[in-house]
Structure formats: C-alpha cells, structure tokens
Amino acid sequence: MSNVLAVIEVKDGAPRRVANEVVTAARALADGLGGEVHALIVSGGGASPDALGAHGADVVYECADDSLAEYQAEGYTQAVAGFLDGRDYAAVLFGATSQGKDLAPRVAGRLRLPLASDVTGLEVADGDVVATRPVYAGKAIARVHIDASPALVSVRPNVFTPVEARRPGAVETVEARVDPSAWKVRRREVLGGSGDRPDVGEAPIVVSGGRGMQDPANWGMLEELRDALGPSASLGASRAVVDAGWRPHAEQVGQTGKTVSPQLYFAVGISGAIQHLAGMRTAGTIVAINKDPDAPIFKVADYGVVGDAFEVLPRLAEEIRRARAG
Amino acid sequence: MNIVVCIKRVPDTAARIRVTPGGGIDASGVKYVISPYDEFALEAALRVKEAAGSGTVTALSVGDAASAEQLRAALAMGADDAVLLQGEVGMDGLATARAIADEIGERRPDLVLFGMKAVDGDQQQVGLMTAELAGLPAVSVAASVEVEDGKAVCHREAEGSIEVLEVPLPAVVTITKGEHEPRYPSLKGIMAAKRKPLAEKAAALGDGRITVRDLSEPAARPEGRIVGEGAAAVPELVRLLREEAKVL
Ligand SMILES: Cc1cc2nc3c(=O)[nH]c(=O)nc-3n(C[C@H](O)[C@H](O)[C@H](O)COP(=O)(O)OP(=O)(O)OC[C@H]3O[C@@H](n4cnc5c(N)ncnc54)[C@H](O)[C@@H]3O)c2cc1C
Ligand SMILES: Nc1ncnc2c1ncn2[C@@H]1O[C@H](COP(=O)(O)O)[C@@H](O)[C@H]1O
C-alpha cells in the first residue's frame, strides 16, 4: 500500500501546531508514493480535526476512549499499535515532540519495526522511504534508507512548514483497542509547570540566555523579550547556566540538551561553544547579543549586536512589541 | 538489586566531526567517551544500588572491541562487572535493542537503565524499544529514580512539568541529567577496574533495516553580519528581522 498515516498530537482538545507539520510531511510523501494521507487522533474524544483536512488529510480516524484523555504511554502505544494491526501503510509519521519521542519508539518496538527519529527531510526513492537526519547533534547529516513497511518516522518540529492542501478530511470513528488493566506505570502526581509555553524543543521562537546574564534574577529581561515575541516563544539556556542551577535542564539547548530548529533563535550572553552550536545551528534566523565582538556565536549568527545585554534587551523587547502591534 | 546499565561509546561532544568520502566519520584524533546521558544513567544505577545496600551494577555495551575502553571506565566509576556484546552497530536502534533484550532475557535484572539518548545518532529510541522487546514496563526521560517496595519511582521531565511516576520492577528507565553529576573514578577504582570481570560475547543484532545512504557535513551558514553596537542597533535589528528575515 502507498498510504501514509500521520499520528496527530492533541493538546487541550485540539490538534497541536506540529500536527499540521506532520500532515504536511505525510502529504508530500503520499504524493510521491501515489497514496492517501490518513490522520489518526488518539484522545479522550471531541478533538476538532478541521485543520487536518486543510493540510492534506484524506481521512481522519478518531480513536477515542475516556482512558486516553491525557497522554499515557502504555495506553497510547496500545491504541496506535492496535490501529495499525491489519492495516497497510507505506509510512507512519509522528511528531518528534516530547510526547512523540516517548510514543514512537514504543510503537516501533511493539511492532518490531525500525524507526528513523527526528528527521528533517523525507523523500521517496524507488518506492522506498529515505529520510534525512542530523546526527552528532547536527555536526553531520545522514540520509538513511528505511527497509521496512510501514517505514516509521518521527519528524522534527518547525522543519516541515505547514502547507494548505485541501482534502476531504472525512472523519471516521474507530474503536480504541486499549486494556487499562495491563498498564503498569502509575502517575502519582504532577509537579510544577504551568505548561502554557511550548517546550524549547518545539517552540518556533526561542530566547536563550547564557552566563553573560550574570544572575538568575536577570531572567526577567529575557522573559520580557519572550513575552514581546508572543505566545509561541519559549526560553532556552546554555549548559553553563543549567549547571549553575539558574535554569532547569529541560531548557538546555545543545548536544547534551535539546536540539532545536526554531524559525528565530536569540542567543543572549552565550559564547557559542561547539556543544551549544550543535544544538541550534539549524535554526532559521539566529540573533546573537554579546559584549565580546570575538565571541564564536557571531560566526553562526545572521544578525549580531555587540553590546551589554542589559542595555540591549529592554530596548529590543520594547521595539519588538511595537513592531508586532503595528 | 541487580541493575544493568547500557552505555555506548561515542565521540566526545567537543570533537569536530569530519565526514570521510566513504560515508563514515574520520576517527583520527577523535577522543571517544561514554555517551554523557549514559554516564548519568550509570551514576543513577550506582546510587540505587548504594541506597539498596546490596546488589550489582552491570555495565553493558554493544559495539566493537574498542567499546571495552568505555566499559573499563564504567568499572572504574563503580560498576561491578561488564559485558561487551560484540557486533557492528549501525543506524537501526531496533537491532541494538534486540541484542540488549536478548541479554536482559538471560540475566533478568530488576532494573535496566539507559541514557535518554546516545549523542552520536541522536535517535532516542533504544531504551524504549528494548523495553517493548523484553516485555518490560518503561519510563523515559527520568531526572531521578529511586527504588521503594519493589517499585521504581521516577521524576519524569514531561513537557513543562515533572511527572512523578511509579513502575513495578523489573522495569526499564531512561535517564536524563537531573541531579546526576557523574562521580569521578578514584585511583583505587581505576586499579580495581582492571580486575573486575568483563565478559565478551557475540551480539544478537539481526539485520539492521535502516542503512546510511550518505553522510555529509552540514552546509555552512551564510556569513552573518554585525548589525551594530549596543541599544542603538536595536531599531535596525528589528527592521531586518521584519523586512529581510521576515520572522516577526
Ligand atoms: C560533555 C559536554 C557537553 C556539553 N553540552 C552542552 C550543551 O548541551 N549545551 C551548552 O550550551 N553547552 C554544553 N557544554 C558546555 C559548553 O562547552 C560551554 O561551556 C557552555 O556552552 C558555555 O555557556 P555560556 O556560553 O553561557 O557561557 P560562557 O562561555 O561563559 O559565555 C558567556 C558569554 O557571555 C558574554 N557576556 C558576558 N557578559 C555579558 C553582558 N553583560 N552582555 C552580553 N554578553 C555578555 C561573554 O562575552 C561570553 O561570550 C558541554 C560541555 C561538555 C564538556
Ligand atoms: N551500542 C549500544 N550499546 C549499549 N547501549 C546502547 C547502545 N546504543 C544505544 N544504547 C543505549 O540506548 C540509549 C539510547 O540510545 P539511542 O536510541 O541510540 O539514542 C543510550 O543512551 C544507551 O543507554
């Protein structure tokens, strides 16, 4: 079969932005294979799938169950693997979000299928799926051939720009083949986190601070810039400030943190060590603010401002707020 | 409390990666290390064993003979024994998972720890795949793991929050940094490591189904420019972001 399945991530009852990227990637692949795009929504029910048809889904399968209202690895693995049982797809695409990075390898393991993780490009060669993946945190780029059907892939957020490609997107309900009695992991509680900002690995705009910010108390200035940039902007950090305990490891960008590809990346008071550059060099536009004109970060920055972050940041937040308002 | 920790030999993160015409990487002058997250996992394993007061920590690696170097380093850090599953590891994490699951099936440890990801292939998959193959429950991206009453209690770094999860043993947990500052091997540890058992056997990898067609170095970013100095450069920067880069 030449159809492609896009596994849709839902948050607060609606497909997330990354879902449109996954459908867009699936559409391009299906066009290359001469097949259809099917989208699979696993949820507690009621997720509005309109945008999926707009981005190229021929059919949307809703696989809903009360037990799946929140992401639960074992339940979602059962639901996706159960859906795939007896169906034929050339490829199954996930978003390489924090949820997708948990779900895709489990589904792959359960189905005994290989998985190409966090890909930045997909093509069809002689009827097979070939994926492009950054390796060594982006210090090299591999093109890999997936010799399996379906080819399982997770796609890196922010790379496959959503394209409008209207298709029916007809909704069909499917049974959720889940068995909660088999779930072994129990959630005791959830600590902290408002969770209203995207994860730094998924955010289209990232504002990262480094040791040049000098004190955790100064992060208010970075937050102000982030807020000026709108709700899709998130904070990032260099390892130096994570090691110092100023910021959580979840915000660390780099080879031993998150690898990010936002459309816009601000590096403030970050020198640009090789491990940091590895994690952000595929960003669309990079802005560096550093008081040292010889800082290596300027070698990868599209736009650099040499100066004191404490002078530049307030002005920048103000000008961006004005630009976005006007 | 018997724990297996899976560690991979990878180029040091400071290494510059040079691609060879054959589609491999030039290993000359590259220092190899235990993948950083695997060091965190080893640290986590040693702490769990210490808290339990008894048991063993076994370091396991799949790779060629050179991986013995990283296993010795793990023994010096405090692992009790090590096993090298010899084979050629490629891009297909499922093959690696198969070899590890095979060994787990024989040893039946209480806890199997992995790094969240290996920093060479950046696949972030082998731990969870192994769990599926071995039929074990799993928690990924744990910033901490503690064992109480036959359960592993993990603080999982979810999106924007921390989930406190408990999973009955035997289980798989993949480890992120958290508070896991890896200990330095003591001189005594290094000496002792030489006498600790390091078993070698063939890895049951099977056929890898993800193969590298070509490997290249990333295109250099186009030369950037310094917009100006200090706050005075801000209006021009914002104009460029709007009109040239079109990102605002
Ligand atoms: C195994 C390993 C893994 C690593 N992984 C990562 C990783 O994943 N991510 C990562 O980031 N690093 C990583 N590192 C660390 C990396 O090598 C650097 O040490 C780190 O990135 C430096 O952080 P920094 O740029 O914030 O600090 P510094 O290098 O100290 O740079 C601070 C910068 O701030 C500038 N500055 C100072 N004051 C001001 C001011 N008032 N206004 C503007 N600019 C100012 C300075 O000119 C300087 O350039 C890793 C290292 C190792 C060994
Ligand atoms: N060749 C290997 N030998 C031992 N452990 C490995 C190997 N490859 C991966 N792992 C383990 O699986 C984790 C995830 O690896 P990966 O899926 O390649 O990112 C690593 O952090 C290791 O704990």
Short mmCIF file of C-alpha atoms in Angstrom, two decimals, chain B residues 109-224:
data_model
loop_
_atom_site.label_atom_id
_atom_site.label_comp_id
_atom_site.label_asym_id
_atom_site.label_seq_id
_atom_site.Cartn_x
_atom_site.Cartn_y
_atom_site.Cartn_z
CA PRO B 109 17.87 -7.85 36.26
CA ASP B 110 15.49 -5.85 38.45
CA LEU B 111 16.21 -2.60 36.69
CA VAL B 112 17.62 -1.73 33.27
CA LEU B 113 18.85 1.83 32.86
CA PHE B 114 19.57 3.62 29.61
CA GLY B 115 20.67 7.11 28.70
CA MET B 116 17.83 9.19 27.34
CA LYS B 117 19.73 9.30 24.05
CA ALA B 118 23.14 8.49 22.65
CA VAL B 119 24.76 11.69 21.39
CA ASP B 120 26.12 10.19 18.17
CA GLY B 121 23.00 9.03 16.32
CA ASP B 122 20.61 11.12 18.45
CA GLN B 123 17.87 8.55 17.93
CA GLN B 124 16.41 8.47 21.44
CA GLN B 125 14.82 5.08 20.92
CA VAL B 126 16.91 2.09 22.03
CA GLY B 127 15.76 2.10 25.68
CA LEU B 128 12.03 2.11 24.95
CA MET B 129 12.41 -0.38 22.10
CA THR B 130 14.31 -2.74 24.38
CA ALA B 131 11.53 -2.49 26.94
CA GLU B 132 8.97 -3.50 24.33
CA LEU B 133 11.08 -6.39 23.08
CA ALA B 134 11.74 -7.61 26.61
CA GLY B 135 8.11 -7.09 27.65
CA LEU B 136 9.06 -4.73 30.47
CA PRO B 137 7.27 -1.55 31.53
CA ALA B 138 9.24 1.63 30.92
CA VAL B 139 9.57 5.25 31.94
CA SER B 140 11.54 7.65 29.74
CA VAL B 141 13.45 10.85 30.47
CA ALA B 142 13.71 10.36 34.22
CA ALA B 143 15.55 13.10 36.09
CA SER B 144 15.69 10.83 39.12
CA VAL B 145 14.94 7.24 40.01
CA GLU B 146 14.54 5.71 43.45
CA VAL B 147 13.52 2.21 44.37
CA GLU B 148 11.00 1.58 47.13
CA ASP B 149 8.87 -1.53 47.82
CA GLY B 150 9.70 -3.23 44.56
CA LYS B 151 8.85 -0.15 42.55
CA ALA B 152 10.92 2.46 40.76
CA VAL B 153 9.71 5.97 41.49
CA CYS B 154 10.77 8.38 38.76
CA HIS B 155 10.61 12.10 38.22
CA ARG B 156 9.95 12.30 34.51
CA GLU B 157 10.70 15.51 32.61
CA ALA B 158 7.47 15.95 30.70
CA GLU B 159 6.67 19.00 28.66
CA GLY B 160 6.84 21.93 31.02
CA SER B 161 6.25 19.84 34.14
CA ILE B 162 7.58 16.95 36.16
CA GLU B 163 5.53 13.77 36.40
CA VAL B 164 6.07 11.55 39.41
CA LEU B 165 5.61 8.03 38.06
CA GLU B 166 5.92 4.66 39.72
CA VAL B 167 6.56 1.45 37.89
CA PRO B 168 6.81 -2.07 39.33
CA LEU B 169 10.14 -3.87 38.91
CA PRO B 170 11.53 -5.31 36.72
CA ALA B 171 11.45 -2.20 34.59
CA VAL B 172 13.32 -0.06 32.09
CA VAL B 173 14.08 3.60 32.85
CA THR B 174 15.83 6.06 30.53
CA ILE B 175 17.78 8.74 32.33
CA THR B 176 18.30 12.43 31.77
CA LYS B 177 20.62 14.73 33.61
CA GLY B 178 18.63 15.75 36.69
CA GLU B 179 20.95 15.78 39.69
CA HIS B 180 23.12 13.02 38.25
CA GLU B 181 26.57 14.56 38.44
CA PRO B 182 28.69 11.55 37.43
CA ARG B 183 31.33 10.70 40.04
CA TYR B 184 34.99 10.72 39.13
CA PRO B 185 36.70 7.37 39.33
CA SER B 186 39.14 7.23 42.22
CA LEU B 187 42.65 5.89 41.75
CA LYS B 188 41.56 2.85 43.75
CA GLY B 189 38.56 2.49 41.46
CA ILE B 190 40.77 2.58 38.39
CA MET B 191 43.09 -0.08 39.84
CA ALA B 192 40.17 -2.26 40.90
CA ALA B 193 38.57 -1.95 37.46
CA LYS B 194 41.43 -3.90 35.93
CA ARG B 195 40.47 -6.98 37.91
CA LYS B 196 36.70 -6.76 37.54
CA PRO B 197 35.10 -9.22 35.13
CA LEU B 198 34.44 -8.06 31.58
CA ALA B 199 32.63 -10.75 29.57
CA GLU B 200 32.54 -10.71 25.81
CA LYS B 201 30.14 -12.44 23.50
CA ALA B 202 28.57 -12.01 20.10
CA ALA B 203 25.68 -9.57 19.84
CA ALA B 204 22.38 -10.94 18.53
CA LEU B 205 21.79 -7.88 16.38
CA GLY B 206 19.97 -9.45 13.44
CA ASP B 207 19.65 -7.44 10.26
CA GLY B 208 19.60 -3.67 10.51
CA ARG B 209 16.87 -2.23 8.33
CA ILE B 210 17.92 1.39 8.47
CA THR B 211 21.04 1.96 6.42
CA VAL B 212 23.01 5.10 5.74
CA ARG B 213 22.97 6.09 2.09
CA ASP B 214 25.26 9.04 2.52
CA LEU B 215 26.70 11.21 5.23
CA SER B 216 27.67 14.83 4.69
CA GLU B 217 28.80 17.83 6.62
CA PRO B 218 26.11 20.47 7.08
CA ALA B 219 26.19 23.43 4.75
CA ALA B 220 27.98 26.33 6.40
CA ARG B 221 25.60 29.04 7.47
CA PRO B 222 25.85 32.07 5.24
CA GLU B 223 28.11 34.74 6.68
CA GLY B 224 26.16 36.81 9.16
#
